[in-house]
Coordinates of C-alpha atoms in Angstrom, one line a residue:
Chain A
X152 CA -10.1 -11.7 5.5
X153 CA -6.1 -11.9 5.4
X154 CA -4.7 -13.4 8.3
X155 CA -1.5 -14.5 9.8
X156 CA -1.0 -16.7 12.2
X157 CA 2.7 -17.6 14.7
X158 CA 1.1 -20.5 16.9
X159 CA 4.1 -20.3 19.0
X160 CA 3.7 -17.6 21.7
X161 CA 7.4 -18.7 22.8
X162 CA 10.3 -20.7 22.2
X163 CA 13.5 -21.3 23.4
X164 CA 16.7 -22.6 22.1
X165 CA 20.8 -23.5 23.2
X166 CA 23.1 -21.1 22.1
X167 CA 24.4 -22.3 18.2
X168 CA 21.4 -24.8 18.0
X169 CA 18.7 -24.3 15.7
X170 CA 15.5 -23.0 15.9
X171 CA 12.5 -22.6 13.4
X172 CA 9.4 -20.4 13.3
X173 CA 6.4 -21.0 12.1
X174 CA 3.7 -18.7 10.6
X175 CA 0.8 -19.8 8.7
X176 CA -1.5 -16.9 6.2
X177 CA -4.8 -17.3 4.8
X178 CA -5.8 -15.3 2.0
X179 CA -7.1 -15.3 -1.8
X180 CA -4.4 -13.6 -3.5
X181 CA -1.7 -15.4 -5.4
X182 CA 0.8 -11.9 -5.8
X183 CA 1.9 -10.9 -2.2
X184 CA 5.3 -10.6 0.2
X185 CA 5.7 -12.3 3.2
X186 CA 8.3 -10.5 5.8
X187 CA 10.1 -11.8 8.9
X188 CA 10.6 -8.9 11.7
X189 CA 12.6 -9.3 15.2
X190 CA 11.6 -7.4 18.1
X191 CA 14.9 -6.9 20.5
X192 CA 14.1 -5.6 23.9
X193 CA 14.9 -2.1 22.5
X194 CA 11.6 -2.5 21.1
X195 CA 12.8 -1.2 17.2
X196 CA 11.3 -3.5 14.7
X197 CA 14.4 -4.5 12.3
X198 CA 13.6 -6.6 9.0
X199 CA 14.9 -9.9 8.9
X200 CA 14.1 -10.8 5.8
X201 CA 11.7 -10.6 2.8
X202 CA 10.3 -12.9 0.3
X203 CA 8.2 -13.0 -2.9
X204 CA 5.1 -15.1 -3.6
X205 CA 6.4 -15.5 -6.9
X206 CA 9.5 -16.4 -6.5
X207 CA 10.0 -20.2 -6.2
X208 CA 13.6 -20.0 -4.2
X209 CA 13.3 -19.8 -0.7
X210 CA 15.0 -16.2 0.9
X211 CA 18.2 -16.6 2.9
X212 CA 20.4 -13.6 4.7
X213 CA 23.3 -15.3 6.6
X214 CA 22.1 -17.5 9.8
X215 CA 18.2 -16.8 8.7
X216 CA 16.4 -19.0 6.1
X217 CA 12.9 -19.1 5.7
X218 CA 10.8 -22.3 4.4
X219 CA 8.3 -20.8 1.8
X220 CA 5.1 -23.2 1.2
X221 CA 2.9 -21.7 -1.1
X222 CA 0.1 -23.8 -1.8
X223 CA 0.4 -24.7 2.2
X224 CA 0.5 -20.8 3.0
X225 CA 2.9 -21.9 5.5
X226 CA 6.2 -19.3 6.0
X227 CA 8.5 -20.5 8.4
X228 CA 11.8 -19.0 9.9
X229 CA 14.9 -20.8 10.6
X230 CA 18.0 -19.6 12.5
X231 CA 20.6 -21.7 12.7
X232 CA 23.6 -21.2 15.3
X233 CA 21.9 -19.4 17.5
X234 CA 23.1 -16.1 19.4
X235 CA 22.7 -14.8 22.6
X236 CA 21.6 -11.5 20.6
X237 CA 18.8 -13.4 18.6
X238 CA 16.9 -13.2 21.8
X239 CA 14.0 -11.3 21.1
X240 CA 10.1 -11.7 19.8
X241 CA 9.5 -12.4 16.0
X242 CA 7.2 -11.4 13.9
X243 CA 5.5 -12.6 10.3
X244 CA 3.9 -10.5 8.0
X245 CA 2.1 -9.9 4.9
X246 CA 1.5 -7.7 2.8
X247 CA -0.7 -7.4 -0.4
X248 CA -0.7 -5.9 -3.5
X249 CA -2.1 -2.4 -3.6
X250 CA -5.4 -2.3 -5.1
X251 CA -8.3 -4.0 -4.6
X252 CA -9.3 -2.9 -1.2
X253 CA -5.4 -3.5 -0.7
X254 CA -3.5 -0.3 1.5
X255 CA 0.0 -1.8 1.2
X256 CA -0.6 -2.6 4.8
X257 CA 1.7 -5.2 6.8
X258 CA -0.7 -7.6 8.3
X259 CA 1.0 -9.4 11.3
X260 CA 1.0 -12.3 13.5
X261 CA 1.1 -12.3 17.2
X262 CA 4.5 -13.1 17.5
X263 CA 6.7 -15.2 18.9
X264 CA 9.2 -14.6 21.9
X265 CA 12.1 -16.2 22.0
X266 CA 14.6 -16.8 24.3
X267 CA 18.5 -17.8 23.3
X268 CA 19.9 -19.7 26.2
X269 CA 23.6 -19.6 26.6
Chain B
X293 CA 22.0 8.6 9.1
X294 CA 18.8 7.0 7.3
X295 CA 16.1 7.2 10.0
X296 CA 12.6 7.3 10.7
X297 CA 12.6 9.5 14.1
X298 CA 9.0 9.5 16.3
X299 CA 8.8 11.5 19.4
X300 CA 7.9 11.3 22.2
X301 CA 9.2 7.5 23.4
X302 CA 7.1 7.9 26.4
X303 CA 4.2 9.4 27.2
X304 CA 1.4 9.6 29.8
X305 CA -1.8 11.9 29.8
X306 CA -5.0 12.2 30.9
X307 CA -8.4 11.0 28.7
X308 CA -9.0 14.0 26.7
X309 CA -6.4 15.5 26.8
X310 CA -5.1 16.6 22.9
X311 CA -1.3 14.7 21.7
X312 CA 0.7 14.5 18.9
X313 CA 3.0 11.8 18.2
X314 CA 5.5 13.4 15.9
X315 CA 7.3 10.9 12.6
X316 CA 9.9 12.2 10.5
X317 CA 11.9 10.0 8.1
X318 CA 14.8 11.4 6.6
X319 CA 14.9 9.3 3.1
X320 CA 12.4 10.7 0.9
X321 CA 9.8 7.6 1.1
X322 CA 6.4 8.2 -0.4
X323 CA 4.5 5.6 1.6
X324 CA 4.4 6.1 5.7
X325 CA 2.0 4.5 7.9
X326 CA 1.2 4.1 11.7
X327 CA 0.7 0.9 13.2
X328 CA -0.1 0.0 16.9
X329 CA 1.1 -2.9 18.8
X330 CA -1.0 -4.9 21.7
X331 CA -0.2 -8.1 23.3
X332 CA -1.3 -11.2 21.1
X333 CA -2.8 -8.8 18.5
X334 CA 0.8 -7.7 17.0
X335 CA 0.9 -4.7 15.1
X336 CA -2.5 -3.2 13.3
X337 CA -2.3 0.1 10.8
X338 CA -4.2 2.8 12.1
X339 CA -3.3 5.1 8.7
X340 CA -1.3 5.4 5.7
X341 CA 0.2 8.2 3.4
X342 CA 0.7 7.0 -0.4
X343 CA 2.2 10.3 -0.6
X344 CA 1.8 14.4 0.4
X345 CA -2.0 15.0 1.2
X346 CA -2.8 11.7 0.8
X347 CA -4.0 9.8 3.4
X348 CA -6.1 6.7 4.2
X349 CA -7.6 5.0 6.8
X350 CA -5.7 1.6 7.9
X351 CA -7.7 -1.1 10.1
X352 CA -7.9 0.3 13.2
X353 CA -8.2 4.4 13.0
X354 CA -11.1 5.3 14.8
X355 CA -9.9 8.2 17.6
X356 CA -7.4 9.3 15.1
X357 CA -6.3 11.6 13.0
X358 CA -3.1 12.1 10.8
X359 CA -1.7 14.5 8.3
X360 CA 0.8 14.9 5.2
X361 CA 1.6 18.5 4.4
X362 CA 5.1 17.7 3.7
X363 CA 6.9 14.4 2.4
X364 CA 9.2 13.3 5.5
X365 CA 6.5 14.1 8.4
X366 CA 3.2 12.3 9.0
X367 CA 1.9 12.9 12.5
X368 CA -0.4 10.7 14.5
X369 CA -2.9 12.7 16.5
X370 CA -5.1 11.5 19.4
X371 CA -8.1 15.0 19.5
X372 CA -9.3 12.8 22.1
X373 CA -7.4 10.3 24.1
X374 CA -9.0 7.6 26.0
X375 CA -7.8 4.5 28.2
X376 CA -8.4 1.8 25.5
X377 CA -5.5 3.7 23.3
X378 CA -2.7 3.1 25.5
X379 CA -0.4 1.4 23.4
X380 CA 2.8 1.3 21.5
X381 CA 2.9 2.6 18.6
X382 CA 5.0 3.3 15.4
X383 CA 5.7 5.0 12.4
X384 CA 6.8 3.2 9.3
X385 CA 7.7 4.6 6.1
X386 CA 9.3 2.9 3.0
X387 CA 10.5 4.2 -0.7
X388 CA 7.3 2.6 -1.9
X389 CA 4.3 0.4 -0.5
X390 CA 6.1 -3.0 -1.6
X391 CA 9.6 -2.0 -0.5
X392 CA 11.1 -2.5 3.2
X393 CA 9.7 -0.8 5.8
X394 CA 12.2 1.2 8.2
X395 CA 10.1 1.8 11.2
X396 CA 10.7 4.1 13.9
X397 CA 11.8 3.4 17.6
X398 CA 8.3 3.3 18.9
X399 CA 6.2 5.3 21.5
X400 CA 4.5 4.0 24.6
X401 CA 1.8 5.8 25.4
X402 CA -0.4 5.2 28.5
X403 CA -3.2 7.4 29.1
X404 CA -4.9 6.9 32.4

């Protein structure tokens, strides 16, 4: 079975510090995405960012970077320079290739709260 | 404005009681799915929609149904509501399955 796993259930971190995430995944597949989602207290799920199994470079969108570990199945998150409005509970996800048994289905972690401290 | 809109945000009934939790999304995506969140269990897909009339079951859809008659709405219905469905739930939808999923503002549903 595919599974994701955020071992943090909560973090904290200064305002303009940085912080990093971690997820780990198991599964079989060697063509898949893995996704970063933030959970504000306004409960809408907004995309942080996106990667590609296949691609080698790791994904970057302004303050958020991810560290992409392929054979280690490891996907972390990194924010750096914190904001008060990064406060909010992160999730990982993954999705495989359709087919297979395969819906397209995001497959999350639990998620990890975190709490921006000015 | 690109949206995926669900309705109601709130909502509390009684077990057995019929709902419908209404999704529209407003940019022509093929692929919509419902998910439900619970504490340390994240989100779980109840059902997807490749596309109109075609549906699927997702991980979790026993005690529900859903339906594509048209591309931008995909309703989640609960014939049969019972305690161990309260939860938040949301609607997803995306241009295809491997593209970015916009999802929808949630509903909390508590049914007692």
């Amino acid at each position: 079975a595919q599974t994701v796993t955020q071992s943090q259930p909560e973090m904290s971190v200064q305002e303009a510090e940085t912080v990093t995430l971690s997820c780990t995944y198991d599964t079989s597949e060697n063509n898949y995405y893995l996704f970063w989602y933030k959970q504000p207290p306004s409960r809408q799920m907004i995309l942080v960012i996106r990667q590609e199994a296949y691609k080698q470079q790791n994904a970057t969108e302004n303050r958020f970077s991810v560290n992409f570990q392929k054979a280690a199945k490891s996907f972390s998150l990194k924010i750096s320079d914190s904001q008060l409005g990064d406060t909010a509970m992160y999730f990982c996800a993954f999705m495989t290739p359709l087919g297979s048994g395969n819906t397209g289905k995001l497959i999350f972690g639990q998620g990890t709260t975190l709490q921006v401290k000015p | 404005e690109a949206q995926v809109t669900q309705n109601p945000r709130y909502l509390i009934t009684v077990t057995g009681k019929k709902l419908t939790v209404t999704c529209s999304q407003n940019m022509n995506h093929e692929y919509m799915s419902w998910y439900r969140q619970d504490p340390g269990l994240g989100l779980r897909q109840i059902y997807y929609s490749m596309n109109v009339e075609v549906t699927d079951k997702g991980d979790v859809p026993e005690g529900y149904k859903v339906s594509r008659k048209e591309k931008r709405n995909f309703p989640l219905i609960l014939e049969s509501p019972s305690p161990n469905q309260t939860s938040l739930y949301f609607c997803a939808s995306s241009l295809r399955w491997y593209t970015e999923a916009f999802f929808g503002q949630g509903t909390r549903l508590t049914v007692v």
